[in-house]
Every structure is written in C-alpha cells, then in structure tokens.
Coordinates of C-alpha atoms in Angstrom, one line a residue:
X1 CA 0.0 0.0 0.0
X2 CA 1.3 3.4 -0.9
X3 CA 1.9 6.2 1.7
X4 CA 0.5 9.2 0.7
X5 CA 4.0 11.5 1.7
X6 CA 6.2 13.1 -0.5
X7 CA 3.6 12.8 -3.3
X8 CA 3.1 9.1 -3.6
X9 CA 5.5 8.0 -0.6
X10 CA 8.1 8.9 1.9
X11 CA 11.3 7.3 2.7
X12 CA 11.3 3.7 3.5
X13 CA 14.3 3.0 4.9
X14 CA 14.9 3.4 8.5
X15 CA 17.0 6.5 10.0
X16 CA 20.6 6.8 9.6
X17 CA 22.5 5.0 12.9
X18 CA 24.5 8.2 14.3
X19 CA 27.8 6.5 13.7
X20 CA 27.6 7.1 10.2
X21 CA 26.6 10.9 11.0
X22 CA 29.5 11.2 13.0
X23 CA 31.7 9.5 10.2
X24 CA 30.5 11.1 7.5
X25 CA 30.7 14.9 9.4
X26 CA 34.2 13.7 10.2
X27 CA 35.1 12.8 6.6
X28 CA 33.3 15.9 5.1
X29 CA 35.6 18.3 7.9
X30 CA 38.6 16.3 7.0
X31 CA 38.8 16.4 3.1
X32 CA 37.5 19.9 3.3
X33 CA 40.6 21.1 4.7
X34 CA 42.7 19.0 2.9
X35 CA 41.4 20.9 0.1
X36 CA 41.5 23.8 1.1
X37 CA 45.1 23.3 2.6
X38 CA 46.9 21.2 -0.2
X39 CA 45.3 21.1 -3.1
X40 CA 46.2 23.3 -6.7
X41 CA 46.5 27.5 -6.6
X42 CA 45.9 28.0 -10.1
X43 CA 43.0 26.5 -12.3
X44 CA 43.2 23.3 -13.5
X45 CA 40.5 22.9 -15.8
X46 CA 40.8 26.4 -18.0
X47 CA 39.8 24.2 -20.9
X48 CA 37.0 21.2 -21.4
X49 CA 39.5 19.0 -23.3
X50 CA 37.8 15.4 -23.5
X51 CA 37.4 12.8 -26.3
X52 CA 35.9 13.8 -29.6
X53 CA 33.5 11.8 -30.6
X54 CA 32.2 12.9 -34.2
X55 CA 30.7 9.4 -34.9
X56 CA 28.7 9.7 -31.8
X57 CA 27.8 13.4 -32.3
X58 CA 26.5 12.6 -36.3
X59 CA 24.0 9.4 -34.5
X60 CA 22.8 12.1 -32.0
X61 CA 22.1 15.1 -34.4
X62 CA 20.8 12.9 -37.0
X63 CA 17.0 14.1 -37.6
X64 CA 15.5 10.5 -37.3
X65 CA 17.3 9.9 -33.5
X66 CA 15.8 12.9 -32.8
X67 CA 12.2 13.3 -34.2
X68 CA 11.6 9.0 -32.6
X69 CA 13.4 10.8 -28.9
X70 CA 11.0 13.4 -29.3
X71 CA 8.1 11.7 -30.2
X72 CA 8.8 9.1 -27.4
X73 CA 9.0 11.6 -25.0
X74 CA 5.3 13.0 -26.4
X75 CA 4.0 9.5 -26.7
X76 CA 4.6 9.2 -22.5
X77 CA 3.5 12.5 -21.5
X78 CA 0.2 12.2 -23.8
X79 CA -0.1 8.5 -22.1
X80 CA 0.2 10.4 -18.9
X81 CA -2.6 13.1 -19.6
X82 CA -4.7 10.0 -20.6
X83 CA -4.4 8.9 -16.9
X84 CA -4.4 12.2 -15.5
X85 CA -8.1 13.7 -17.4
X86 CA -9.7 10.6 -17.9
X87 CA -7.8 7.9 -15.1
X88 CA -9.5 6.4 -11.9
X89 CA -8.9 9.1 -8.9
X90 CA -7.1 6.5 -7.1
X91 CA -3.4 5.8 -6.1
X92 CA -3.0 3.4 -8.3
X93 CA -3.2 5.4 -11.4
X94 CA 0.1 5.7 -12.9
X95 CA 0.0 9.5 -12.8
X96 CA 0.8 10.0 -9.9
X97 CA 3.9 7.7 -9.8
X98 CA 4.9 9.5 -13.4
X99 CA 5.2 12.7 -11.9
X100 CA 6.4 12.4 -8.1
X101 CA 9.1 9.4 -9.4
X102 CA 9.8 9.0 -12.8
X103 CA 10.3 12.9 -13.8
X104 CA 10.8 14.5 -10.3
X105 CA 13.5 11.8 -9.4
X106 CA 14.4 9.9 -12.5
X107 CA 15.6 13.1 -14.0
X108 CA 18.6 13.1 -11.8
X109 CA 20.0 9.6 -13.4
X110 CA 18.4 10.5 -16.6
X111 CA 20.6 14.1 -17.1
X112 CA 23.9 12.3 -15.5
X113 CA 23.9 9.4 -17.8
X114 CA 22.2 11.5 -21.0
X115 CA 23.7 14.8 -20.5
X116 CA 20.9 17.2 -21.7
X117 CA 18.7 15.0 -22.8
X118 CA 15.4 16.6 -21.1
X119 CA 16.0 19.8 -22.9
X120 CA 16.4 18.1 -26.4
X121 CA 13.0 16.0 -25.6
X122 CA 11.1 18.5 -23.6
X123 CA 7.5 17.7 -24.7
X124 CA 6.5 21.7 -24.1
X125 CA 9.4 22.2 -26.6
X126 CA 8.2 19.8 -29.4
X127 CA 4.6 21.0 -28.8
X128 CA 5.6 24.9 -29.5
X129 CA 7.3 23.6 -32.6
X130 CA 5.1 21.9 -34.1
X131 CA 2.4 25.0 -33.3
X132 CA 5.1 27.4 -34.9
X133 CA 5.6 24.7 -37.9
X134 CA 1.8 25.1 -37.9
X135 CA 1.5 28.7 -38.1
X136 CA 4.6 29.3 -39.9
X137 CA 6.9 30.9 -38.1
X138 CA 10.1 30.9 -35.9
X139 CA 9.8 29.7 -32.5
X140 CA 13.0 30.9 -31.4
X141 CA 11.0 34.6 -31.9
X142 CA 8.7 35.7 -29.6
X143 CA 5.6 39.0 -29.8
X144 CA 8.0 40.3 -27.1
X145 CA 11.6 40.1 -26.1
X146 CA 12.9 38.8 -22.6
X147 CA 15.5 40.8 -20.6
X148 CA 18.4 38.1 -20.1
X149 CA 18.7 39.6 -16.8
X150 CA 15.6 37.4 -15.8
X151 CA 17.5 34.2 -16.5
X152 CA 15.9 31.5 -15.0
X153 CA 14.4 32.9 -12.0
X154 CA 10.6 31.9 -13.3
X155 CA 12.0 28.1 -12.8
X156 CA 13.4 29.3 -9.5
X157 CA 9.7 30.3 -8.7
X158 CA 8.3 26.9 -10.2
X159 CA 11.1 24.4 -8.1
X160 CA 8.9 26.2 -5.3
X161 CA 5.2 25.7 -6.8
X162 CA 5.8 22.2 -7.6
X163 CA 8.0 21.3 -4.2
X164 CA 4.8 22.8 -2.9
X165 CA 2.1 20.5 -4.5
X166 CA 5.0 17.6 -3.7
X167 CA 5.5 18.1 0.2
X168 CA 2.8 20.7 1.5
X169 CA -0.4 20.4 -0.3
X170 CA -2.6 17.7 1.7
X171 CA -4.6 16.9 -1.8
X172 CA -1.5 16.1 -4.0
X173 CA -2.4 12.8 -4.6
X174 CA -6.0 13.2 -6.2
X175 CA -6.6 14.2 -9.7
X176 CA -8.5 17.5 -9.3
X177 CA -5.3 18.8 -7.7
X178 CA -2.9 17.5 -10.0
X179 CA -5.3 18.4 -13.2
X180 CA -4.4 22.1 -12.0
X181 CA -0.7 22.2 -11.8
X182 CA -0.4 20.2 -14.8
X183 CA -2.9 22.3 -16.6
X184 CA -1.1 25.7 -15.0
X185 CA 2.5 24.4 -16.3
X186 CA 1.6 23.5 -19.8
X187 CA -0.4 26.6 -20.1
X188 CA 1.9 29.2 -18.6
X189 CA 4.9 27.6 -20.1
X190 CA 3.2 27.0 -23.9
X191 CA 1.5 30.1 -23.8
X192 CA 5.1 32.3 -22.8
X193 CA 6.7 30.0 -25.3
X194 CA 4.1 32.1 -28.1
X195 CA 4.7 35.5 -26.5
X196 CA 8.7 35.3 -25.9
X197 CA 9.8 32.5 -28.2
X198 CA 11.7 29.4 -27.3
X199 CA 13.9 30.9 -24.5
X200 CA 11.0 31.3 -22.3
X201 CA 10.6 27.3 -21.7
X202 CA 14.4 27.4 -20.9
X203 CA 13.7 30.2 -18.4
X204 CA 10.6 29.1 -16.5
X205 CA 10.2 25.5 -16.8
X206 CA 11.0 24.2 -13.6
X207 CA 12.2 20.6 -14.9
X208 CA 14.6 21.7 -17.5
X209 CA 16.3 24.1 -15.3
X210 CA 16.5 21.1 -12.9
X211 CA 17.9 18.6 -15.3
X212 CA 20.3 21.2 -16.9
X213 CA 21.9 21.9 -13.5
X214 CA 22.6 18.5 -13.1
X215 CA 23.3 17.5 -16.6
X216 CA 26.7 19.6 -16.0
X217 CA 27.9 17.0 -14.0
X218 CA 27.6 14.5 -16.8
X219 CA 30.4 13.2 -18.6
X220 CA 28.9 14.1 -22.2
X221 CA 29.6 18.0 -23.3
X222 CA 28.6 19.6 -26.6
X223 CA 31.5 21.5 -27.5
X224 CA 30.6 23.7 -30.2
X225 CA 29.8 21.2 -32.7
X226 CA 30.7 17.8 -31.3
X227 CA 29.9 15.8 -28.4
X228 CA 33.0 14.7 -26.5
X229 CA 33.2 12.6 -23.1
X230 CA 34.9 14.6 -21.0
X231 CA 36.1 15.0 -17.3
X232 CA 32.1 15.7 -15.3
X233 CA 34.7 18.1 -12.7
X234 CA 35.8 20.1 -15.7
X235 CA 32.3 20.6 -17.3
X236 CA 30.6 21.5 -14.2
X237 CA 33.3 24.0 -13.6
X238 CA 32.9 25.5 -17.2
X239 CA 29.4 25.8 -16.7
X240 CA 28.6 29.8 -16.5
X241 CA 25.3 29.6 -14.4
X242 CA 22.3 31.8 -15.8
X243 CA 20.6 34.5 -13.4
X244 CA 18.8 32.8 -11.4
X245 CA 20.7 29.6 -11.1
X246 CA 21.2 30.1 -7.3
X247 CA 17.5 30.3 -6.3
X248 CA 16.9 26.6 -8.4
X249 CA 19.3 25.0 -6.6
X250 CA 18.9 26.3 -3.4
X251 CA 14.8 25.5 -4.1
X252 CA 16.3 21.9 -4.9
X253 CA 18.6 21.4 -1.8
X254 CA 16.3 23.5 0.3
X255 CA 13.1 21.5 -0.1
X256 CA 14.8 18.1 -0.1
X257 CA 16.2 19.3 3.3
X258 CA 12.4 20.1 4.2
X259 CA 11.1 16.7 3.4
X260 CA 13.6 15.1 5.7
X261 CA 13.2 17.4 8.5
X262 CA 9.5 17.3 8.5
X263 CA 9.5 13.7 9.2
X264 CA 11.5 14.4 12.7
X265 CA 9.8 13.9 15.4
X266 CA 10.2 17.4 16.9
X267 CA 8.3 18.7 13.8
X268 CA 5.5 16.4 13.9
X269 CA 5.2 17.3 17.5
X270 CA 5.0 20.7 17.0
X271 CA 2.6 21.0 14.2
X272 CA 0.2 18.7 16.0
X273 CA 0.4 20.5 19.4
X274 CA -0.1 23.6 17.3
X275 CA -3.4 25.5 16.8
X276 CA -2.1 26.6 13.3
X277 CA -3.0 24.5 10.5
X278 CA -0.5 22.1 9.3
X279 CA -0.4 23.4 5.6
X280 CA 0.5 27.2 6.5
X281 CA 3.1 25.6 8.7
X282 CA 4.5 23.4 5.9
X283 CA 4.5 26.1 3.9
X284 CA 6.6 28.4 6.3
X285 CA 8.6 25.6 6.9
X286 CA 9.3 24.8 3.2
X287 CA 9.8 28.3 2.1
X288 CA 12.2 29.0 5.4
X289 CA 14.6 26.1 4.6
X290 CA 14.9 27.4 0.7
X291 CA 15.7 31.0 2.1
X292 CA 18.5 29.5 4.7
X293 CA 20.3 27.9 1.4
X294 CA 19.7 31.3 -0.5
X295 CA 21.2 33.7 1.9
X296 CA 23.4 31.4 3.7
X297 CA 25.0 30.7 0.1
X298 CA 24.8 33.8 -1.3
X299 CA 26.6 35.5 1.5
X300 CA 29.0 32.6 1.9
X301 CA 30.1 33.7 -2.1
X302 CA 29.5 37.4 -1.9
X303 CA 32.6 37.3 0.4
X304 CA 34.4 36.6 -2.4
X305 CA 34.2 39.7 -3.6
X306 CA 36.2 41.2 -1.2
X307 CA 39.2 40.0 -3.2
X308 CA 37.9 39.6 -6.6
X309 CA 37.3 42.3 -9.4
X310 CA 34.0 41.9 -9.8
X311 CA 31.3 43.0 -8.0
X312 CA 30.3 40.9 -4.8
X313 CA 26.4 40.3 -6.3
X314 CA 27.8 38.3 -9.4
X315 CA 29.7 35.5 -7.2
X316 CA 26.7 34.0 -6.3
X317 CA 25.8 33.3 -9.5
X318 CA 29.2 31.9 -10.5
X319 CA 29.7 29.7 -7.5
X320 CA 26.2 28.2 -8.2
X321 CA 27.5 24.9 -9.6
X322 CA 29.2 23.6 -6.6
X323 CA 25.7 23.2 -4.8
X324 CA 25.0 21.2 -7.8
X325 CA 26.8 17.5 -6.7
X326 CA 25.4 18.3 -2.9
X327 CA 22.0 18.8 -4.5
X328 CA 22.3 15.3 -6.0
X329 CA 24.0 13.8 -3.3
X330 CA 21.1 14.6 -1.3
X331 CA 18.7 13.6 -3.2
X332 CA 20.0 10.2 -4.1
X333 CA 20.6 10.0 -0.1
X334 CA 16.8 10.7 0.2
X335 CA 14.9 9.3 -2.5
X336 CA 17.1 6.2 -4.1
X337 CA 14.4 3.7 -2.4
X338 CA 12.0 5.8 -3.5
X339 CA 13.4 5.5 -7.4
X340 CA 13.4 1.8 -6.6
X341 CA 10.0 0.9 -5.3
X342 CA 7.7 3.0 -6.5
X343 CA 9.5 3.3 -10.1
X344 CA 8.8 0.0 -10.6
X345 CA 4.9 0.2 -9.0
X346 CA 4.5 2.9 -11.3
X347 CA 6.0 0.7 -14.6
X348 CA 3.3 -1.8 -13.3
X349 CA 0.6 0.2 -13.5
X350 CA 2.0 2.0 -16.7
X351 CA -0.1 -0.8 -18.1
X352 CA -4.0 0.2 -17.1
X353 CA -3.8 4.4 -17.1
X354 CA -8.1 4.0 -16.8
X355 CA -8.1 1.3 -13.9
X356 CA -9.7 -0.9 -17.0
X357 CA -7.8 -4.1 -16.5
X358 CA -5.5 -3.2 -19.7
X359 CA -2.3 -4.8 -20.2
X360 CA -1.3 -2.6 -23.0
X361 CA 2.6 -3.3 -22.1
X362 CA 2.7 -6.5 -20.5
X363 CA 3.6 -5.2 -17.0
X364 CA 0.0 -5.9 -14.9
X365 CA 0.8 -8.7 -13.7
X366 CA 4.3 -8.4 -12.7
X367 CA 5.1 -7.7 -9.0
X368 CA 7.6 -4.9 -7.3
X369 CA 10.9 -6.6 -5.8
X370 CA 11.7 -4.9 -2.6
X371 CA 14.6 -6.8 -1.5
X372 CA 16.6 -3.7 -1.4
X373 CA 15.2 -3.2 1.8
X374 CA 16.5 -6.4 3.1
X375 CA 19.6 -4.5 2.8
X376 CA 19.2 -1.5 6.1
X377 CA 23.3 -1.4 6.6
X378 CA 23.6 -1.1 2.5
X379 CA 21.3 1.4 2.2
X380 CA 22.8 3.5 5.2
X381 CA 26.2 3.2 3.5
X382 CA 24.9 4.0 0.4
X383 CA 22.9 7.4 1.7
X384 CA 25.5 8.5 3.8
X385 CA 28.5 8.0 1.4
X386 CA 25.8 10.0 -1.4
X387 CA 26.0 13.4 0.8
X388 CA 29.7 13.0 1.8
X389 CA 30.7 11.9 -1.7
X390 CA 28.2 15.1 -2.9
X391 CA 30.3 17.2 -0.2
X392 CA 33.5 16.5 -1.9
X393 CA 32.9 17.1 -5.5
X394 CA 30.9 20.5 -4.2
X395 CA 34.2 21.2 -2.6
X396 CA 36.7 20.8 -5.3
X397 CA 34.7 22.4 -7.5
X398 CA 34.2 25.3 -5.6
X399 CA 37.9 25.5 -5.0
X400 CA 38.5 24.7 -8.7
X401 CA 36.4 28.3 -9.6
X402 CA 38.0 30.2 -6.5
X403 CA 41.5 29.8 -7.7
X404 CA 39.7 30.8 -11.3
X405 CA 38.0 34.0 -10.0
X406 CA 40.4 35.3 -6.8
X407 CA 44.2 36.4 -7.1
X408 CA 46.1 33.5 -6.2
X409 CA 47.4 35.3 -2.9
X410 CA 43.7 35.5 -2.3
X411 CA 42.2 32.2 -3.2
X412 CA 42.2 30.3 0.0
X413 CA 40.6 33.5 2.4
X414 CA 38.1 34.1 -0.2
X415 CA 37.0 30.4 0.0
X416 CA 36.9 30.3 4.1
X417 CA 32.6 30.9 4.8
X418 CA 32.0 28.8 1.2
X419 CA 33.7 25.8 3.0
X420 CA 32.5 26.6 6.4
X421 CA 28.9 26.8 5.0
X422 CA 29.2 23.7 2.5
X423 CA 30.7 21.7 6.0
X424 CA 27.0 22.7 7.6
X425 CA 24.9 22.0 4.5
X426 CA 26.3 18.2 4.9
X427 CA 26.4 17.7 8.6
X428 CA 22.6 19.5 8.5
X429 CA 21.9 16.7 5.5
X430 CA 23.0 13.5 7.9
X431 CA 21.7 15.0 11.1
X432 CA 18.3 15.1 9.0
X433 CA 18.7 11.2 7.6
X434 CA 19.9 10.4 11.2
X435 CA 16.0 12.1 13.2
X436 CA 13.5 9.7 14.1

C-alpha cells in the first residue's frame, strides 16, 4: 500500500545510525581542509578537453534519432494526460507515480547518464514547434523580447510551486489537484513560449532548469559542434550559471532538506500541538529552509568579492555549480528507495492508465521486488557516502572556480565561509537522515 507523503511515498528506509553521522561529518571536515590546505593555486581545468566523438555526435544530431526521442517523449506525456483527465482518482493510477518518481526523481540519473537529454525531448518544446511549424513561423522569436537579466528565475519560482504541490499540499495525490498544476505548467509555459519564443521554456520551466543543473555534471559535453566525453569536474566548472541559477538550486537542496526534516519527530510534535494548520506551517517551513540555502550561500560567495574584481552580487551566480553535486547527493541519499520501489509500481501500472484491467505493455501482472530493503546497513552506507561523496565534489569544485576568479594570494581567504557553510549544509543533510 502506498503512503501518501512526499507525493506518492516517503522514505522507506529506517533513520541513519548516528555512527555514520558522526563518520561522514568527520570525513566531510577532514577532506575539506585537505582541500583547502593542499590542493592546486591556479586553475586546473581552463579548458574542457575530453574525447571527440564525431561518430557519436552525427548518430545524436541525426533528424530521425531525434524526431523518434522526441516523439517518445510526447507518446509518454500524452499517455500520462490520458491517466491524469480521464484515469480512476485512485493511487493506483500511474500519474501519480509518473510525476512524483519518474520525472521528479528519474531526472537526476536520466541528465547524468544522457547529458541534456530533457531539454532536447522537452514535450513543451516539441509541442511549441510543431504549433510554430503550424502557423509558420520561428519559434525561437517571440511577440515580445525577454531581458536576459531574468535568467531562470521563473523556474526558480516553479522548483517552489511544484515542491509545494509535492511536500505541502494535503490533496496532491488526487486528480483534481494535480489536473491544475499540470494544466497551470503546460499553459503558462506553452503560452510564454508564443509571446517570448523558445527561450522562455528554458527560463521558467522548472524541470529543464533542474535537469540542466545536473546535466553539468555529466560526462557528455557539446562542444561547439561535437559531443565529446569529458572530465564531469571540468564541465561543471565550465558551466557559467544563468541568473537565477542560485534560487533553483537552493529551491532543490532547500526543499529536499524540508522533506527530511518534517518527518523528525520534533516537527510532527509541533505541528500537532499547534493550533495553526499544518499546511501554513508546511509552507513556512518549506519556504524557510529554501531561504537558509539562499542567503546562507549567497553570503557565503558574496565574500568573495572582497578579493575579486568583480562586484560581490555576481559570485553568487558563478559559484552556483558547486551546490549542484550536494544537490544530488542529497537527493540520491533521500529518494534512491524511492526510485526503486515506487518506479517500478509505477511501470506496473503503466499498463492500465483508466483502472480498465488493460495490459497494454505487458507489466499488470508483474510484482515490485523490494529486496533492497533487506539490505538497512547497504542502504545507510549507500545514503551517507551519497551526501559525503556530494560534499566532496561541491568542494573541489568550488575551490577549482576560486583559484579561477580570486588572485592566487587570495584564493584560499576568499573560500573560508563557502567551506564553512558547504561543512554545515552536509552535517545538517545526515543530522536530517539520522531524526527519528
């Protein structure tokens, strides 16, 4: 039976035993330093290098891969709105799983081992071409222009609206709410899409932004024309974040960190003993933890600009991609069984989107294999070594574009409150996996 928390279901796995708290902090603290203290003063990874790979690039860009990616993509989203408008308003539509697991989660793995897939298949993208093929005109041009300055803080604002619906709203698992976020999205994001061209789905569509954060920690870069399979350190480091990018991905680490810490037992206490409703505190409590990773990161890199030549407000923005392995590392810490489980529910029920008995892809009668969870000592290996192993990458790579942006005399006092505050982000992320 499926637990109606975090969408479809919370964590199954049981809390994290404090010894691998205390390991992990101590592991986090001690390769931090080493970092800080030994590693390179000048930047090591000016230049993407990598492998060419032009046979590779030609099967990618090749219409036919393309058009059958895209219309693969369409075929499951339009399979998807069958369940949502015209499904059974029960849990075990497949909808429900599709949304909360396969894109929310999936897109993770998906963007690391496909690079930027999600913005090459984006169904809103396919569907404003073929309007514009329709009606004859470019879809990279819009009625109206949009300021670059904007960058991608609309996505910023949709992480929130759909974290939201995913961890606050008490009716996310029933169709009539889920009709209207989908319906809101494809709307908003179709209808900008007419009025500012293309760019606008890059800007405001919540998944993309998410995927094409992570995606720059996957091994495959386009560079210029050609794909090549290069070092994930030296493409995330390369990567120059739009405006914006730090209010996704402290919306991504911010709300993961919610959903752990309101399953702690001083939470539930609280809200329950409370005489405020439990969605206005959910809400405070979602929104507060996103604003502790904005400020708390965007003070940690304006600092920076006490011995940099560029103004302190444009750090922020630079240094956003070393959140970007901690943002994964806590998610796979938090929702790997999730992935597991209810992916393979959902791929179950992928069969019968009406609740008719269909067994359109031979899945109904296939069962889910939980023996993961036969595994508790795996799994807490496995989700603490995510954050720490998350903790590290974030580190070197925000070393990596210190020693890029600072004066080498400078490099290592400029980086003091990004490591102090990346330390806290990871000891906060196993004292969370370690509450009752």
């Amino acid at each position: 039976m499926l637990i109606p928390l975090h969408g479809i279901a919370s964590r199954h796995d049981l809390p994290l035993p404090f010894s691998y708290v205390v390991t992990g902090a101590a592991l986090a603290l001690a390769v931090s330093f080493v970092v800080l203290l030994l590693a390179w003063r000048r930047p090591r990874f000016t230049r993407v290098g990598g492998v060419e790979l032009p046979r590779l690039t030609r099967v990618v860009d090749a219409p036919v891969t393309r058009v059958v990616a895209q219309v693969v993509v369409l075929a499951a989203y339009a399979w998807a709105a069958l369940a949502l408008m015209a499904g059974q308003d029960l849990l075990t539509n497949p909808v429900f799983g599709f949304v909360y697991v396969w894109v929310w989660v999936g897109l993770i793995p998906v963007s690391l081992l496909l690079g930027q897939f999600w913005r090459a298949t984006n169904p809103l993208r396919t569907v404003h071409r073929l309007l514009c093929a329709l009606a004859r005109v470019d879809p990279e041009v819009g009625l109206l222009p949009l300021p670059r300055r904007l960058g991608v803080w609309p996505a910023a604002l949709g992480l929130f609206a759909f974290t939201w619906l995913e961890l606050v709203q008490p009716d996310r698992t029933t169709l009539a709410v889920l009709r209207v976020w989908a319906l809101a999205w494809f709307v908003l994001l179709v209808l900008g899409a007419i009025l500012f061209g293309a760019r606008w789905i890059g800007a405001a569509d919540p998944f993309e932004a998410y995927a094409r954060s992570v995606a720059q920690l996957s091994p495959w870069r386009r560079v210029g024309d050609t794909l090549r399979l290069v070092n994930p350190l030296a493409g995330l480091t390369a990567w120059r974040p739009p405006p914006g990018a730090v209010g996704v991905v402290a919306a991504l680490l911010g709300s993961t960190a919610f959903d752990s810490f309101a399953n702690t037992s001083w939470w539930i206490s609280t809200v329950q003993s409370s005489d405020v409703v439990t969605v206005v505190w959910a809400t405070g409590g979602l929104a507060v933890m996103i604003l502790v990773v904005l400020v708390t990161f965007a003070l940690a890199a304006a600092w920076m600009g006490r011995y940099g030549d560029r103004p302190a407000r444009e750090y922020p923005r630079l240094m956003a991609g070393s959140v970007v392995p901690i943002v994964i590392g806590y998610a796979v810490a938090h929702y790997l069984t999730l992935l597991v489980s209810e992916g393979q529910r959902t791929a179950i029920l992928w069969s019968d989107p009406l609740g008719r008995g269909w067994d359109v892809f031979g899945s109904a009668g296939m069962g889910v294999n939980n023996a993961i969870f036969a595994h508790p000592t795996a799994i807490a290996v496995v989700q603490a070594g995510a954050i720490v192993l998350g903790h590290v990458v974030g580190i070197v790579c925000a070393h990596e574009k210190a020693v890029a942006l600072l004066p080498e005399r400078a490099a290592l006092r400029g980086q003091w409150p990004m490591l102090v505050m990346m330390v806290g982000y990871t000891c906060a992320g196993l004292l969370l996996l370690f509450s009752p």
